[in-house]
XYZ file of C-alpha atoms in Angstrom:
350
model
C 2.436 -9.851 -43.333
C 4.449 -10.635 -40.215
C 2.444 -12.385 -37.514
C 2.020 -10.391 -34.301
C 3.447 -11.666 -31.074
C 0.719 -11.707 -28.430
C 1.240 -12.333 -24.711
C -1.201 -12.199 -21.807
C -0.816 -11.934 -18.051
C -3.321 -11.467 -15.229
C -2.557 -10.810 -11.563
C -4.418 -9.846 -8.423
C -2.522 -7.709 -5.904
C -3.571 -6.424 -2.462
C -3.306 -2.977 -1.008
C -1.371 -2.536 2.239
C -1.518 -0.443 5.374
C 1.706 1.055 6.727
C 2.542 0.796 10.426
C 5.710 2.874 10.064
C 4.920 5.537 7.482
C 6.804 6.431 4.282
C 6.690 10.203 3.834
C 9.104 12.104 1.647
C 10.992 10.765 -1.321
C 14.210 11.209 -3.205
C 14.477 11.046 -7.030
C 13.411 7.788 -8.734
C 10.756 7.157 -6.083
C 13.306 6.268 -3.407
C 12.140 6.758 0.191
C 13.575 9.239 2.678
C 12.865 6.787 5.503
C 12.209 3.052 5.927
C 8.635 1.821 6.382
C 6.805 -1.332 7.475
C 3.353 -2.467 6.358
C 1.068 -5.459 6.156
C -0.826 -6.521 3.058
C -4.595 -6.736 3.223
C -6.685 -9.761 2.295
C -9.843 -8.366 0.698
C -8.827 -4.962 -0.738
C -7.280 -6.024 -4.033
C -6.829 -4.954 -7.651
C -7.267 -7.436 -10.487
C -5.393 -6.501 -13.660
C -5.170 -8.206 -17.040
C -2.682 -7.105 -19.724
C -2.613 -8.163 -23.361
C 0.687 -7.237 -25.007
C 1.037 -7.231 -28.803
C 4.085 -6.525 -30.937
C 3.816 -3.132 -32.633
C 5.961 -0.654 -34.523
C 4.945 2.007 -32.020
C 3.725 1.587 -28.465
C 0.044 2.244 -27.798
C -1.666 2.014 -24.425
C -5.363 1.379 -23.848
C -6.612 1.233 -20.272
C -10.050 0.421 -18.882
C -10.996 0.561 -15.223
C -14.021 -1.566 -14.379
C -14.936 -1.592 -18.070
C -14.812 2.179 -18.545
C -12.208 4.718 -19.707
C -10.465 6.265 -16.709
C -8.248 9.244 -15.942
C -5.857 6.727 -14.391
C -4.910 5.832 -17.983
C -2.746 8.961 -18.132
C -0.802 7.819 -15.103
C -0.354 4.328 -16.570
C 0.873 5.738 -19.898
C 3.305 8.070 -18.121
C 4.548 5.106 -16.072
C 5.171 2.926 -19.140
C 6.934 5.804 -20.917
C 9.221 6.286 -17.935
C 9.838 2.539 -17.618
C 10.715 2.249 -21.317
C 13.739 4.544 -20.887
C 15.454 1.706 -19.037
C 13.491 -1.251 -20.438
C 13.537 -0.627 -24.185
C 11.617 -3.820 -24.998
C 8.466 -1.998 -23.832
C 8.719 0.206 -26.933
C 8.147 -2.830 -29.169
C 4.643 -3.565 -27.911
C 1.184 -2.126 -27.470
C -0.636 -2.710 -24.192
C -4.338 -3.370 -23.618
C -5.022 -3.203 -19.905
C -8.172 -3.964 -17.942
C -8.312 -3.382 -14.205
C -10.876 -3.568 -11.425
C -10.898 -3.296 -7.648
C -12.603 -5.526 -5.112
C -13.205 -2.442 -2.938
C -14.932 0.894 -3.622
C -12.879 3.806 -4.896
C -11.990 6.604 -2.414
C -12.424 4.475 0.690
C -9.237 5.301 2.518
C -7.490 2.255 1.098
C -4.466 2.902 -1.113
C -5.747 1.864 -4.541
C -2.584 3.078 -6.292
C -0.540 0.565 -4.271
C -2.659 -2.406 -5.364
C -3.049 -1.033 -8.918
C 0.655 -0.574 -9.627
C 1.491 -3.773 -7.749
C -0.824 -5.742 -10.030
C 0.434 -3.977 -13.173
C 4.085 -4.559 -12.254
C 3.420 -8.259 -11.622
C 1.820 -8.508 -15.075
C 4.768 -6.741 -16.729
C 7.354 -9.014 -15.113
C 5.260 -12.017 -16.177
C 5.095 -10.662 -19.743
C 8.845 -10.056 -19.815
C 9.356 -13.729 -18.915
C 7.062 -14.815 -21.722
C 8.598 -12.524 -24.350
C 12.153 -13.545 -23.417
C 11.220 -17.215 -22.915
C 13.235 -17.215 -19.711
C 11.856 -17.641 -16.217
C 13.084 -15.828 -13.138
C 13.397 -17.588 -9.817
C 10.528 -16.840 -7.437
C 12.745 -14.467 -5.458
C 13.912 -12.678 -8.619
C 10.343 -12.408 -9.911
C 8.888 -10.695 -6.851
C 11.954 -8.550 -6.232
C 11.718 -7.243 -9.807
C 7.950 -6.729 -9.446
C 8.550 -4.743 -6.258
C 11.127 -2.509 -7.987
C 8.855 -1.876 -10.953
C 5.811 -1.243 -8.753
C 7.813 1.337 -6.761
C 8.270 3.429 -9.910
C 4.506 3.756 -10.259
C 3.665 4.319 -6.600
C 6.192 4.102 -3.787
C 4.028 2.114 -1.371
C 3.088 -0.325 -4.164
C 6.476 -2.008 -3.764
C 5.273 -3.418 -0.423
C 2.033 -4.833 -1.868
C 3.638 -7.603 -3.935
C 4.533 -9.537 -0.778
C 2.359 -11.425 1.728
C 1.904 -10.384 5.350
C 4.591 -7.908 6.441
C 6.961 -6.041 4.130
C 9.776 -3.600 4.892
C 10.886 -0.967 2.401
C 13.921 1.278 2.699
C 17.520 0.815 3.753
C 17.526 -0.040 7.455
C 20.565 -0.955 9.512
C 18.641 -3.551 11.505
C 17.597 -5.588 8.471
C 20.378 -7.028 6.308
C 18.434 -7.432 3.023
C 16.718 -4.049 3.146
C 17.147 -1.602 0.288
C 15.610 1.606 -1.029
C 15.045 -0.056 -4.420
C 12.427 -2.597 -3.400
C 10.590 -3.949 -0.401
C 11.533 -7.214 1.302
C 9.203 -9.685 2.962
C 9.422 -10.046 6.747
C 8.523 -13.625 7.655
C 8.636 -15.755 10.808
C 9.990 -12.902 12.921
C 6.986 -11.845 14.970
C 4.811 -13.135 17.791
C 2.014 -15.329 16.392
C -0.683 -12.851 17.465
C 0.351 -10.468 14.683
C -0.647 -13.060 12.083
C -4.261 -12.308 13.075
C -4.209 -8.513 12.699
C -7.373 -6.924 11.338
C -8.036 -3.473 9.859
C -11.448 -1.807 10.127
C -11.465 1.230 7.839
C -13.805 3.925 9.163
C -14.824 6.155 6.259
C -14.985 9.707 7.538
C -14.873 11.335 4.099
C -14.536 9.687 0.677
C -14.112 12.891 -1.350
C -10.882 13.689 -3.179
C -8.155 14.975 -0.830
C -7.382 18.685 -1.017
C -3.661 17.854 -1.344
C -2.371 14.780 -3.186
C 0.141 12.441 -1.595
C 2.635 13.353 -4.322
C 2.412 17.025 -3.385
C 2.760 16.113 0.275
C 5.909 14.118 -0.400
C 7.367 17.089 -2.272
C 6.833 19.376 0.716
C 9.131 17.154 2.769
C 12.144 18.302 0.749
C 12.323 21.680 2.498
C 10.523 20.743 5.706
C 11.964 22.214 8.916
C 11.612 18.853 10.661
C 12.765 16.584 7.799
C 15.914 15.245 9.476
C 14.151 14.726 12.798
C 11.328 12.819 11.064
C 13.753 10.519 9.221
C 15.518 9.732 12.493
C 12.201 9.206 14.286
C 10.890 6.769 11.668
C 14.067 4.676 11.842
C 13.954 4.594 15.635
C 10.248 3.713 15.655
C 10.857 0.915 13.145
C 13.729 -0.461 15.235
C 11.580 -0.555 18.359
C 8.470 -1.814 16.566
C 10.343 -4.836 15.171
C 11.496 -5.649 18.699
C 8.074 -5.337 20.373
C 6.418 -7.405 17.636
C 8.909 -10.210 18.247
C 7.973 -10.464 21.916
C 4.294 -9.574 21.545
C 4.249 -6.336 23.545
C 0.841 -5.211 22.285
C 0.614 -2.100 24.436
C 3.833 -0.684 23.045
C 2.886 -1.850 19.527
C -0.203 0.352 19.523
C 1.634 3.262 21.135
C 4.196 3.182 18.330
C 1.822 2.846 15.390
C -0.367 5.646 16.738
C 2.669 7.893 17.199
C 3.669 7.136 13.614
C 0.227 8.016 12.284
C 0.069 11.288 14.214
C 3.656 12.180 13.228
C 2.654 11.804 9.569
C -0.149 14.303 10.017
C 2.044 16.584 12.132
C 4.436 16.806 9.176
C 1.547 17.820 6.927
C 0.299 20.433 9.359
C 3.765 21.980 9.770
C 4.852 21.953 6.118
C 5.024 25.155 4.080
C 2.349 25.518 2.861
C 0.634 23.503 5.563
C -2.472 21.365 5.117
C -4.836 19.523 7.423
C -6.479 16.308 6.214
C -7.999 15.188 9.516
C -11.636 16.126 10.124
C -13.399 16.746 13.443
C -14.974 13.294 13.128
C -11.509 11.767 12.623
C -10.434 13.205 15.973
C -13.619 12.061 17.682
C -13.077 8.489 16.447
C -9.493 8.575 17.743
C -10.723 9.813 21.132
C -13.317 7.047 21.357
C -10.838 4.316 20.327
C -8.470 5.354 23.108
C -11.347 5.520 25.590
C -12.579 2.057 24.510
C -9.082 0.617 24.910
C -8.779 2.009 28.425
C -12.214 0.857 29.531
C -12.232 -2.588 27.877
C -8.592 -3.514 28.354
C -8.534 -4.852 24.786
C -5.471 -4.521 22.548
C -6.782 -2.119 19.902
C -5.467 1.060 18.322
C -5.476 3.126 15.171
C -3.383 4.217 12.258
C -4.081 6.806 9.564
C -2.794 7.243 6.033
C -2.652 10.618 4.264
C -6.363 11.327 4.594
C -9.197 11.673 7.129
C -10.203 8.013 7.372
C -9.240 6.037 10.472
C -7.925 2.474 10.387
C -8.898 0.664 13.587
C -6.303 -2.093 14.082
C -7.198 -5.066 16.275
C -6.791 -8.837 16.656
C -9.041 -11.614 15.349
C -9.864 -12.865 18.855
C -11.482 -9.505 19.687
C -13.506 -9.259 16.469
C -16.998 -9.438 17.981
C -16.296 -6.903 20.729
C -14.669 -4.493 18.268
C -17.527 -4.811 15.769
C -20.049 -4.119 18.530
C -18.033 -1.026 19.494
C -17.870 0.183 15.880
C -21.609 -0.237 15.365
C -22.635 1.359 18.645
C -20.081 4.179 18.978
C -18.158 4.944 15.782
C -20.482 4.710 12.787
C -22.235 7.916 13.803
C -18.967 9.712 12.959
C -18.540 8.126 9.519
C -19.908 9.148 6.131
C -23.273 7.403 5.653
C -22.243 4.880 8.334
C -19.771 3.329 5.919
C -16.859 1.158 6.952
C -14.823 -1.719 5.531
C -13.426 -4.653 7.465
C -10.249 -6.374 6.317
C -7.376 -8.403 7.708
C -3.795 -9.420 7.047
C -3.469 -11.254 3.742
C -1.298 -13.728 1.866
C -0.149 -11.527 -0.993
C -0.726 -11.494 -4.765
C -2.248 -14.270 -6.868
C -1.650 -15.147 -10.522
C -5.015 -15.354 -12.300
C -6.308 -17.203 -15.299
C -8.030 -15.182 -18.024
C -11.394 -16.504 -16.797
C -10.880 -14.995 -13.339
C -10.712 -11.340 -14.471
């Protein structure tokens, strides 16, 4: 009996929060517009994959030790990947995954999940082929493969800031994968923090995938693509010089433009709740009264991300506890900050 080939890989990958939003996609998970994000430190997915040679591919997936509906998405992803990467058809995959943050908390778990899985697959490809990629090749390939599972996941495989999408102002940019943006910004942005205010943790009435689809025939599609590119161009400039006032104006405009596109699609949908709007109002009022550099962003959901700097942590936390938690679900919130990207794990660390 022929001995099975067995390979193992384990990676931990962060989620990310977009400052310039990706909304709308072309075939093969390519973005309609460029986006910019920063990876988080604490909100991470840990994934371990055991790959065994097999006559026919089989996929087993456990999330936090239990069967999960996410298994269907993973199997569909591997089937799609195998059309181009035929070596995947020669193995079975046993996958275990867990998050360091609660599910349905307004943090993009699909970004960290597919980022971690893609990192494992690139690692396994190295092992099976007995040929190592350079560090740049490794993470570029992981970003491309992560994109095919979840578009925003391609940004999660990099530390700090990542840019995804072809952009005239950034020479290495491409629609196929994200690129890291290093040593380009004022030092203050290395201390960004993200307080996630949980307005509603229930399943969204419209999935992000459905929302992206509605962009194809949207009346304002071309204007939105142009706006995102212009906002990205200006945001990169203000972050270089440390213009915090304009930084927050731009990221808030981006967040509200995202939701404006949802509200004006056909059919339209509204994901913001009354409490979301009240939190936004209070953040703007707090900024005006305190003079602190704080602001918000929002992903495709009702939860508000309060963005601020490390030096203002105590004042912001006092504000959250005294003014904002009354508008959250069960007074729940998560505090995170800019992170240093993915980590390769040993089997003992899963």
